Short mmCIF file of C-alpha atoms and ligand atoms in Angstrom, two decimals:
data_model
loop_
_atom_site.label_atom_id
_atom_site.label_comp_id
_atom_site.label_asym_id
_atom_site.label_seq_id
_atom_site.Cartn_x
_atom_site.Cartn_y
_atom_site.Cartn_z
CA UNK A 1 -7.16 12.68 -37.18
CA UNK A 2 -7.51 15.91 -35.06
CA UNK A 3 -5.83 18.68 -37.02
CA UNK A 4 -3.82 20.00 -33.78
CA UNK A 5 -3.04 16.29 -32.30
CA UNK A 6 0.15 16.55 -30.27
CA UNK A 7 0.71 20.04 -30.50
CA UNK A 8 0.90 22.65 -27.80
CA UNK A 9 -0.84 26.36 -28.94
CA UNK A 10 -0.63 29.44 -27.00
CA UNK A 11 -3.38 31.49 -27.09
CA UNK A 12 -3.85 35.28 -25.81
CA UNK A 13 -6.27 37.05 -23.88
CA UNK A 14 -8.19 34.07 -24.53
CA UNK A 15 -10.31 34.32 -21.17
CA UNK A 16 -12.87 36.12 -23.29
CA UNK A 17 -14.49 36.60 -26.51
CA UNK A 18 -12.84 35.23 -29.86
CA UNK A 19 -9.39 34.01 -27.97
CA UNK A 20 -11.52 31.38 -25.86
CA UNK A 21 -13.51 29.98 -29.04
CA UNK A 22 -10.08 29.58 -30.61
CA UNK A 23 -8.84 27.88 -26.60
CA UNK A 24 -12.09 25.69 -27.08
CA UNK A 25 -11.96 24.70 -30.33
CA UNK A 26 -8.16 23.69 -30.28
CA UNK A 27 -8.19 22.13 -27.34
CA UNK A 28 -11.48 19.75 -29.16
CA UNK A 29 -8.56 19.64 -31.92
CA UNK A 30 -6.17 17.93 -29.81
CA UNK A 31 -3.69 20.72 -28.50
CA UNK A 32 -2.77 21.33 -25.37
CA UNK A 33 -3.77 24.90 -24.82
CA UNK A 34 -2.00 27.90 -22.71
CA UNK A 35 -4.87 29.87 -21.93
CA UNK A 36 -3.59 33.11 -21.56
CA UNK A 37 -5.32 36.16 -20.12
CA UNK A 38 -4.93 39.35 -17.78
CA UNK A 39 -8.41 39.83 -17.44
CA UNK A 40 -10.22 43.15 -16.69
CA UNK A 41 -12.21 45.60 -18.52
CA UNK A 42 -12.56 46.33 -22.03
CA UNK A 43 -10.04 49.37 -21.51
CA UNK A 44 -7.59 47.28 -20.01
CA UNK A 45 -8.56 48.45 -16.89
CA UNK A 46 -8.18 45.93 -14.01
CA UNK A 47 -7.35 43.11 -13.91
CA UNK A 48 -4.55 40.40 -12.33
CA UNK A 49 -4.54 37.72 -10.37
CA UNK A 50 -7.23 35.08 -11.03
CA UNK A 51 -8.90 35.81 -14.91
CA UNK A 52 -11.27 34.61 -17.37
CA UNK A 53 -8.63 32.17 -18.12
CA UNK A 54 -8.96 30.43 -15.32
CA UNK A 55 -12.85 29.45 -16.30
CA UNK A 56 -11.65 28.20 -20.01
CA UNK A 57 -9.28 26.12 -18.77
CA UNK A 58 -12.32 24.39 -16.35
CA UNK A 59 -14.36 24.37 -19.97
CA UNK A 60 -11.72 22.75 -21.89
CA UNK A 61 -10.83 20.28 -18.74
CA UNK A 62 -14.35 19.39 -18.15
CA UNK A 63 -14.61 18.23 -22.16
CA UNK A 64 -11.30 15.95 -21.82
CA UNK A 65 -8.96 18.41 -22.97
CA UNK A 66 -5.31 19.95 -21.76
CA UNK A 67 -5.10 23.25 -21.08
CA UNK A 68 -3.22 25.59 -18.18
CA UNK A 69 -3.50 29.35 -17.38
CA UNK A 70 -1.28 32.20 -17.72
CA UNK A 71 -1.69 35.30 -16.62
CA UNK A 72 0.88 37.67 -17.71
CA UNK A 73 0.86 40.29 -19.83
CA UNK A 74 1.37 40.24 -23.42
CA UNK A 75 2.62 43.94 -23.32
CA UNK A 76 5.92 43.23 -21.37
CA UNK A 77 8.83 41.59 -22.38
CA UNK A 78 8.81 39.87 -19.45
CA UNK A 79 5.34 38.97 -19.46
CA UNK A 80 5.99 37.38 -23.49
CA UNK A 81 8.98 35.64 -22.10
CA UNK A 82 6.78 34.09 -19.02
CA UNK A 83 4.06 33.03 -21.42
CA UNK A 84 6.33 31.22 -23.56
CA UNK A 85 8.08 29.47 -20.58
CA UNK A 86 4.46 28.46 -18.89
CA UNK A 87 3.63 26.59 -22.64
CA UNK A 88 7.31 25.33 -21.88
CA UNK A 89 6.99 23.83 -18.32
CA UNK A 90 3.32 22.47 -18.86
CA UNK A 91 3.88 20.94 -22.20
CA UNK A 92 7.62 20.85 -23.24
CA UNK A 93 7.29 22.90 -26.42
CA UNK A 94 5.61 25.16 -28.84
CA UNK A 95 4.03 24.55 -31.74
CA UNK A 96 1.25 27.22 -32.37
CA UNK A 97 0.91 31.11 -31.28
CA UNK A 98 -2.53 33.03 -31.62
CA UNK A 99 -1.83 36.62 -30.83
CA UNK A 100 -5.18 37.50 -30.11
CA UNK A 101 -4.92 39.61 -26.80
CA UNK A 102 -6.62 43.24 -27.18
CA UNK A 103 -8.02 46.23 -25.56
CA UNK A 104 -10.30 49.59 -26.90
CA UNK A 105 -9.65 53.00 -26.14
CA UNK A 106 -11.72 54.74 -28.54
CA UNK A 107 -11.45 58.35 -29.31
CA UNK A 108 -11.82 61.14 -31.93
CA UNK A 109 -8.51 61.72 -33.44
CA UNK A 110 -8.26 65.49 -31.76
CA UNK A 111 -9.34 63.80 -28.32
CA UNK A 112 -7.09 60.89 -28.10
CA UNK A 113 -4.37 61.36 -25.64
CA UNK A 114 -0.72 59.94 -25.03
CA UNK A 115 -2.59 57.19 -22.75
CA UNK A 116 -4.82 56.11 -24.59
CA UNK A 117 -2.75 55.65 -27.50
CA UNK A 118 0.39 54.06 -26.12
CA UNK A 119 -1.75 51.30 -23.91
CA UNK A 120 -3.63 50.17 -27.16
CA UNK A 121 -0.29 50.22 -29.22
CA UNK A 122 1.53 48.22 -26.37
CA UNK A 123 -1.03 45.29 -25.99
CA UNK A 124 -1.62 45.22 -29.57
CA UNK A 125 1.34 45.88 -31.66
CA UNK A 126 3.99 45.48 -28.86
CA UNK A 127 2.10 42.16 -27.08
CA UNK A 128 2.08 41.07 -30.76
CA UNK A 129 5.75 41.76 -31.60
CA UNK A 130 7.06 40.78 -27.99
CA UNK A 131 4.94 37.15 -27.94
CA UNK A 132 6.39 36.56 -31.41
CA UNK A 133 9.69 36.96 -30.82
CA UNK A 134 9.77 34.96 -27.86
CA UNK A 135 7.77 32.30 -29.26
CA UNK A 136 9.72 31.61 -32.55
CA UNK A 137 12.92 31.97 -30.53
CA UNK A 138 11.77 28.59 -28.31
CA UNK A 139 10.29 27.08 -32.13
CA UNK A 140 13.45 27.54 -33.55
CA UNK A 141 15.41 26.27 -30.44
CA UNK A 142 13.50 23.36 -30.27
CA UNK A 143 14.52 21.88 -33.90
CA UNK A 144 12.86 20.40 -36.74
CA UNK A 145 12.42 17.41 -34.73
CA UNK A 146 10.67 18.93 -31.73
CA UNK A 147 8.12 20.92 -34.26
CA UNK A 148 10.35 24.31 -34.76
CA UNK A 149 10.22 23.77 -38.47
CA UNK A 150 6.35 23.81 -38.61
CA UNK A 151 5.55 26.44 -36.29
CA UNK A 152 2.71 28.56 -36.89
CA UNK A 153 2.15 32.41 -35.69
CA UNK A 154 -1.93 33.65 -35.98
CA UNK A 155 -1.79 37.34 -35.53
CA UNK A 156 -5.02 39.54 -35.45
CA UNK A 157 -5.67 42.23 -36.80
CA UNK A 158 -8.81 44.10 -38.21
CA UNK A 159 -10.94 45.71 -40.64
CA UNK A 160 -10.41 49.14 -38.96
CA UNK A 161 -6.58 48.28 -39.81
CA UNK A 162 -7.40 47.72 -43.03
CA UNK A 163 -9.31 50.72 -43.97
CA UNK A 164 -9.44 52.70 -41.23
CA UNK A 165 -12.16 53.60 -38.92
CA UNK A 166 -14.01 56.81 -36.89
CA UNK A 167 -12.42 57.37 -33.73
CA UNK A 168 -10.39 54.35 -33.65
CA UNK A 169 -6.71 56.13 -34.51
CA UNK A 170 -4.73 54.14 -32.05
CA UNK A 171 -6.31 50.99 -32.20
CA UNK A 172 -6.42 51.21 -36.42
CA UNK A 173 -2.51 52.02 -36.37
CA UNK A 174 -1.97 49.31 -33.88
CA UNK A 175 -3.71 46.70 -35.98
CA UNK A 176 -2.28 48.34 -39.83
CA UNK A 177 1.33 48.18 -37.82
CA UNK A 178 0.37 44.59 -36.83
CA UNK A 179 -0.52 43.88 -40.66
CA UNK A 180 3.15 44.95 -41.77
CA UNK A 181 4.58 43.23 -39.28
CA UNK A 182 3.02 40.05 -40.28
CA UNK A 183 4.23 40.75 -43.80
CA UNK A 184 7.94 41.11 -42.71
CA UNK A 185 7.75 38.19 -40.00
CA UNK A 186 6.54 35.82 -43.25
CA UNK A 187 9.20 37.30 -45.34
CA UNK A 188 12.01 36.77 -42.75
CA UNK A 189 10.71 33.71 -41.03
CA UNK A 190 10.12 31.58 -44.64
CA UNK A 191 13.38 30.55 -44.12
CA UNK A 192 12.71 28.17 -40.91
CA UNK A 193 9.31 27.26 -42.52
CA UNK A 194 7.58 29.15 -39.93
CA UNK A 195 4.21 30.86 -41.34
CA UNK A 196 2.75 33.89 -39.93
CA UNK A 197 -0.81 34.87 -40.79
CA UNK A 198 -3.39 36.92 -39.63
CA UNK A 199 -7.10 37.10 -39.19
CA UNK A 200 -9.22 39.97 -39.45
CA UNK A 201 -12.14 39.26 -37.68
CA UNK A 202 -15.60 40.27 -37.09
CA UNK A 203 -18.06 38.54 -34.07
CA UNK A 204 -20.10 39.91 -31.77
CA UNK A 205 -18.38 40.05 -28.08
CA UNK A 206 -17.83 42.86 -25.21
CA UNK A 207 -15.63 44.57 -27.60
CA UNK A 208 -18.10 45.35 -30.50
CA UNK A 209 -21.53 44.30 -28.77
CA UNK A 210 -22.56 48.17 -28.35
CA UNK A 211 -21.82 49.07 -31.86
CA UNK A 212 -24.68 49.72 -34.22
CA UNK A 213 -23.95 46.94 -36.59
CA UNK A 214 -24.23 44.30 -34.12
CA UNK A 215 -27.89 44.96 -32.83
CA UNK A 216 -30.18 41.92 -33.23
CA UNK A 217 -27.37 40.03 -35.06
CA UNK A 218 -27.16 36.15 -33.80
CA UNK A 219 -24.97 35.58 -37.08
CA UNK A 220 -21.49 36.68 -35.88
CA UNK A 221 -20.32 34.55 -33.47
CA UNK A 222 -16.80 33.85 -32.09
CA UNK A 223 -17.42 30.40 -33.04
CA UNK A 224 -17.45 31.63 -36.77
CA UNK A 225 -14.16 33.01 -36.87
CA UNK A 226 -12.16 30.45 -34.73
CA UNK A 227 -11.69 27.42 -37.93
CA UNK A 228 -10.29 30.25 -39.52
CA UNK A 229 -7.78 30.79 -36.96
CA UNK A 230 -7.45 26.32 -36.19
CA UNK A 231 -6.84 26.55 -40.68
CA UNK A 232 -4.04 29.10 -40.09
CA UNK A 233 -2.42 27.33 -37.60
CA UNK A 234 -2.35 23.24 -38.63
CA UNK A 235 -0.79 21.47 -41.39
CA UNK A 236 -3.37 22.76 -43.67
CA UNK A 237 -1.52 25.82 -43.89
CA UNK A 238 1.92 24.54 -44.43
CA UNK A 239 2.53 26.45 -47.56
CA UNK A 240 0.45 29.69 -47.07
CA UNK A 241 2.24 32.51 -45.50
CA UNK A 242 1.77 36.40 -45.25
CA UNK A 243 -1.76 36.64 -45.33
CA UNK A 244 -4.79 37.98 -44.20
CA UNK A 245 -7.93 36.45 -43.91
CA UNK A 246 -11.03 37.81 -42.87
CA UNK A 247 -14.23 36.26 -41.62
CA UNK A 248 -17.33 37.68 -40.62
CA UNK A 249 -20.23 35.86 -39.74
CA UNK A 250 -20.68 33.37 -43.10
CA UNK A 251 -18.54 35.26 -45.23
CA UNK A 252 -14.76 34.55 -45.93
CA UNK A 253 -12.54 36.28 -47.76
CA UNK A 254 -8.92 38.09 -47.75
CA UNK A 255 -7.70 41.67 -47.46
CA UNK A 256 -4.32 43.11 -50.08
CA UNK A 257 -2.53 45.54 -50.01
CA UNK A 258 -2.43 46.49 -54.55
CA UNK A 259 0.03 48.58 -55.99
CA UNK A 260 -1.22 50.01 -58.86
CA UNK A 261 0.82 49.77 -62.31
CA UNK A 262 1.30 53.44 -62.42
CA UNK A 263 2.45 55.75 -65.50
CA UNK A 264 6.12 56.15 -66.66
CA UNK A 265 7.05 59.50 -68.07
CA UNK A 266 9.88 59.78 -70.34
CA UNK A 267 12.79 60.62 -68.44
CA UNK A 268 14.01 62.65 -71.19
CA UNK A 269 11.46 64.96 -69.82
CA UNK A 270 12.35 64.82 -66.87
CA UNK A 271 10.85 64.39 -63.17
CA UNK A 272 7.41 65.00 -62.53
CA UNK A 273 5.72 67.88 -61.96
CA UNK A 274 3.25 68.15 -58.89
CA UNK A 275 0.87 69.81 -62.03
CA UNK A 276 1.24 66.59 -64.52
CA UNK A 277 0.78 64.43 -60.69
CA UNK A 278 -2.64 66.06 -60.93
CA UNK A 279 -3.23 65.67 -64.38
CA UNK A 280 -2.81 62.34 -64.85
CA UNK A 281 -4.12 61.40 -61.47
CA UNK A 282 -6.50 58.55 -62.64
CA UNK A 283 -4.20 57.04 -64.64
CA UNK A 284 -1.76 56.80 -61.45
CA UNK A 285 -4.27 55.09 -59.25
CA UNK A 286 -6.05 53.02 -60.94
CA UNK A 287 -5.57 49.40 -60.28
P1 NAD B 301 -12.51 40.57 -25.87
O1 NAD B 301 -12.42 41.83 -25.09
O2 NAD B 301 -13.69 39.68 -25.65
O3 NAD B 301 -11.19 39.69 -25.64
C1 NAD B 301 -9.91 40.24 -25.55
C2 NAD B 301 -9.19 39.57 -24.39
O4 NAD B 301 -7.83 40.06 -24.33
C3 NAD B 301 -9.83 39.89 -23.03
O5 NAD B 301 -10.17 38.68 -22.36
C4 NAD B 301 -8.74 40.65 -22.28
O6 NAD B 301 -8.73 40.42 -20.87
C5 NAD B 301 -7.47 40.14 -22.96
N1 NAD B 301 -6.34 41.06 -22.77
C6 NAD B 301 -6.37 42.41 -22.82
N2 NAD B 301 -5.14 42.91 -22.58
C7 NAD B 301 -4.32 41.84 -22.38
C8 NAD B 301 -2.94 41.72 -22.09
N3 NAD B 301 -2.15 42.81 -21.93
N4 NAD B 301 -2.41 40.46 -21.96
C9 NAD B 301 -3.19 39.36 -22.08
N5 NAD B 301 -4.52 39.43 -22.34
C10 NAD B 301 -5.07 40.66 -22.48
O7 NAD B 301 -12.41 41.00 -27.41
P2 NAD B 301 -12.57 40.14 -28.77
O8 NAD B 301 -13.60 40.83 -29.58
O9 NAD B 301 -12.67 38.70 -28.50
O10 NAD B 301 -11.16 40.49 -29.46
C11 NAD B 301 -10.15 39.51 -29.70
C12 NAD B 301 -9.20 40.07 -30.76
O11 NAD B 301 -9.91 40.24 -32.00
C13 NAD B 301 -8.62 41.46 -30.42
O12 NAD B 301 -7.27 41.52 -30.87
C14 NAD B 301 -9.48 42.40 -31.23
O13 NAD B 301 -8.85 43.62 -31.49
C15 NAD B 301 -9.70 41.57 -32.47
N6 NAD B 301 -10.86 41.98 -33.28
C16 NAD B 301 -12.12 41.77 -32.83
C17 NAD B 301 -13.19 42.16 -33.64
C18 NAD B 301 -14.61 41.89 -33.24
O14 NAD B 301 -15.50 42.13 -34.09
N7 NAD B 301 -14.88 41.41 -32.04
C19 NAD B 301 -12.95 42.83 -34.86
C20 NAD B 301 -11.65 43.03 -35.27
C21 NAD B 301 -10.60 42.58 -34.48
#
């Protein structure tokens, strides 16, 4: 059987890129697929009326499948609460939301302004936070017989998150915020059997084409990363929460966050001193 038969997934700014491999490759699945996207410009410039998503729901139609458009914002409240409602109206429930919607700003750290950091924060970490709450409000609404109980949230995040990245500040705190949010949603959310995951992914598309790593590489399709994302969101998954897996090209593996084992000092001789901190620095950090 299809692993997404008779479930309805949400998917974000998937007019373009990774988001409409995931749209495609669900909808082949057997979900019916909100195809959400503002369109416009890398930036997040332009953008509105008709989008990208209207030509991936014509793909996914064409092939047999069910899909519908939305084109609201993931970086509103009431844009969250309209894409929610739209999977609500067309299908009559939730089951699956891939927060995949994103925008670039890049910048040295001394260059980035107030703009450019609060529009990539707001579609990433805000869209991501704002789509999630909405969403597992209607899961949980909908009861364990109408698929709340084995809802599934796919957030995104990325290797610049991870481990940082030149001239990406906003976008690498949006996507690190994104990864602690994912943490806490899988803590708090455990208890409605919800899972919430994320994917750090790598592909070639508009966002990343330009960048020297991608030059003459075939290898890193969207296609690659989006059974990931279909894994982290069917039944597959049912008892795997909280983490984050990364795909690039062939390769597929996870990203943790370690906390070291440390060293004790005797508390009989007292706290530490910044001068034994530096001391026994190794010893702190290593894993
Ligand atoms: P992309 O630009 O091809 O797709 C992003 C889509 O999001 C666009 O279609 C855009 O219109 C849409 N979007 C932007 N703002 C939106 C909003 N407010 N509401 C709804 N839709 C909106 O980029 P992509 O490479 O496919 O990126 C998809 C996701 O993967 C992003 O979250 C990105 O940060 C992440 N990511 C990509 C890579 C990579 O190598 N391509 C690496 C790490 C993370």
């Amino acid at each position: 059987m299809a692993l997404l038969e008779g479930k309805v997934a949400i998917i974000t700014g998937s007019g373009n890129g990774i988001g409409r491999a995931h749209a495609l490759l669900f909808a082949r699945e057997g979900a019916s697929v909100v195809v959400n996207d503002v369109g416009g410009a890398r930036d997040g410039s332009g953008g509105g009326g008709e989008s990208p998503a209207d030509a991936v729901v014509k793909e996914i139609e064409q092939a047999g499948g069910k899909a519908v458009a939305s084109h609201d914002s993931v970086a509103t409240a009431e844009g969250a609460a309209a894409i929610v409602a739209r999977a609500v109206s067309a299908f009559g429930k939730v089951d699956v939301l891939v927060n995949n919607a994103g925008i670039l700003r890049d910048k040295t750290f001394l260059k980035m302004d107030e703009a450019m950091w609060d529009s990539v924060v707001a579609v990433h970490l805000k869209g991501t936070f704002l789509c999630s709450q909405a969403f597992v409000k209607q899961a949980i609404a909908q009861g364990e017989d109408r698929g709340g109980a084995r809802a599934r949230i796919v957030n995104t995040t990325s290797v610049s998150g991870m481990m940082g990245n030149f001239g990406q500040s906003n976008y690498a705190a949006a996507k690190a915020g994104i990864y602690g949010l994912t943490r806490t949603m899988s803590i708090e959310l455990q208890k409605h059997r919800i899972t919430v995951n994320a994917l750090a992914p790598i592909a070639k598309t508009r966002m990343t084409e330009d960048l020297p790593m991608m030059q003459g590489v075939e290898t890193m399709t969207p296609e690659h990363i989006s059974p990931a994302a279909l894994f982290l969101a069917s039944d597959l998954c049912a008892d795997r929460t909280g983490h984050v897996l990364a795909v690039a090209g062939a390769r597929m593996y996870a990203f943790k966050v370690i906390e070291t084992p440390g060293k004790f000092k005797d508390e009989a001789q007292g706290v530490w001193t910044p001068q034994e901190i530096a001391e026994h620095w190794d010893a702190i950090v290593k894993p």
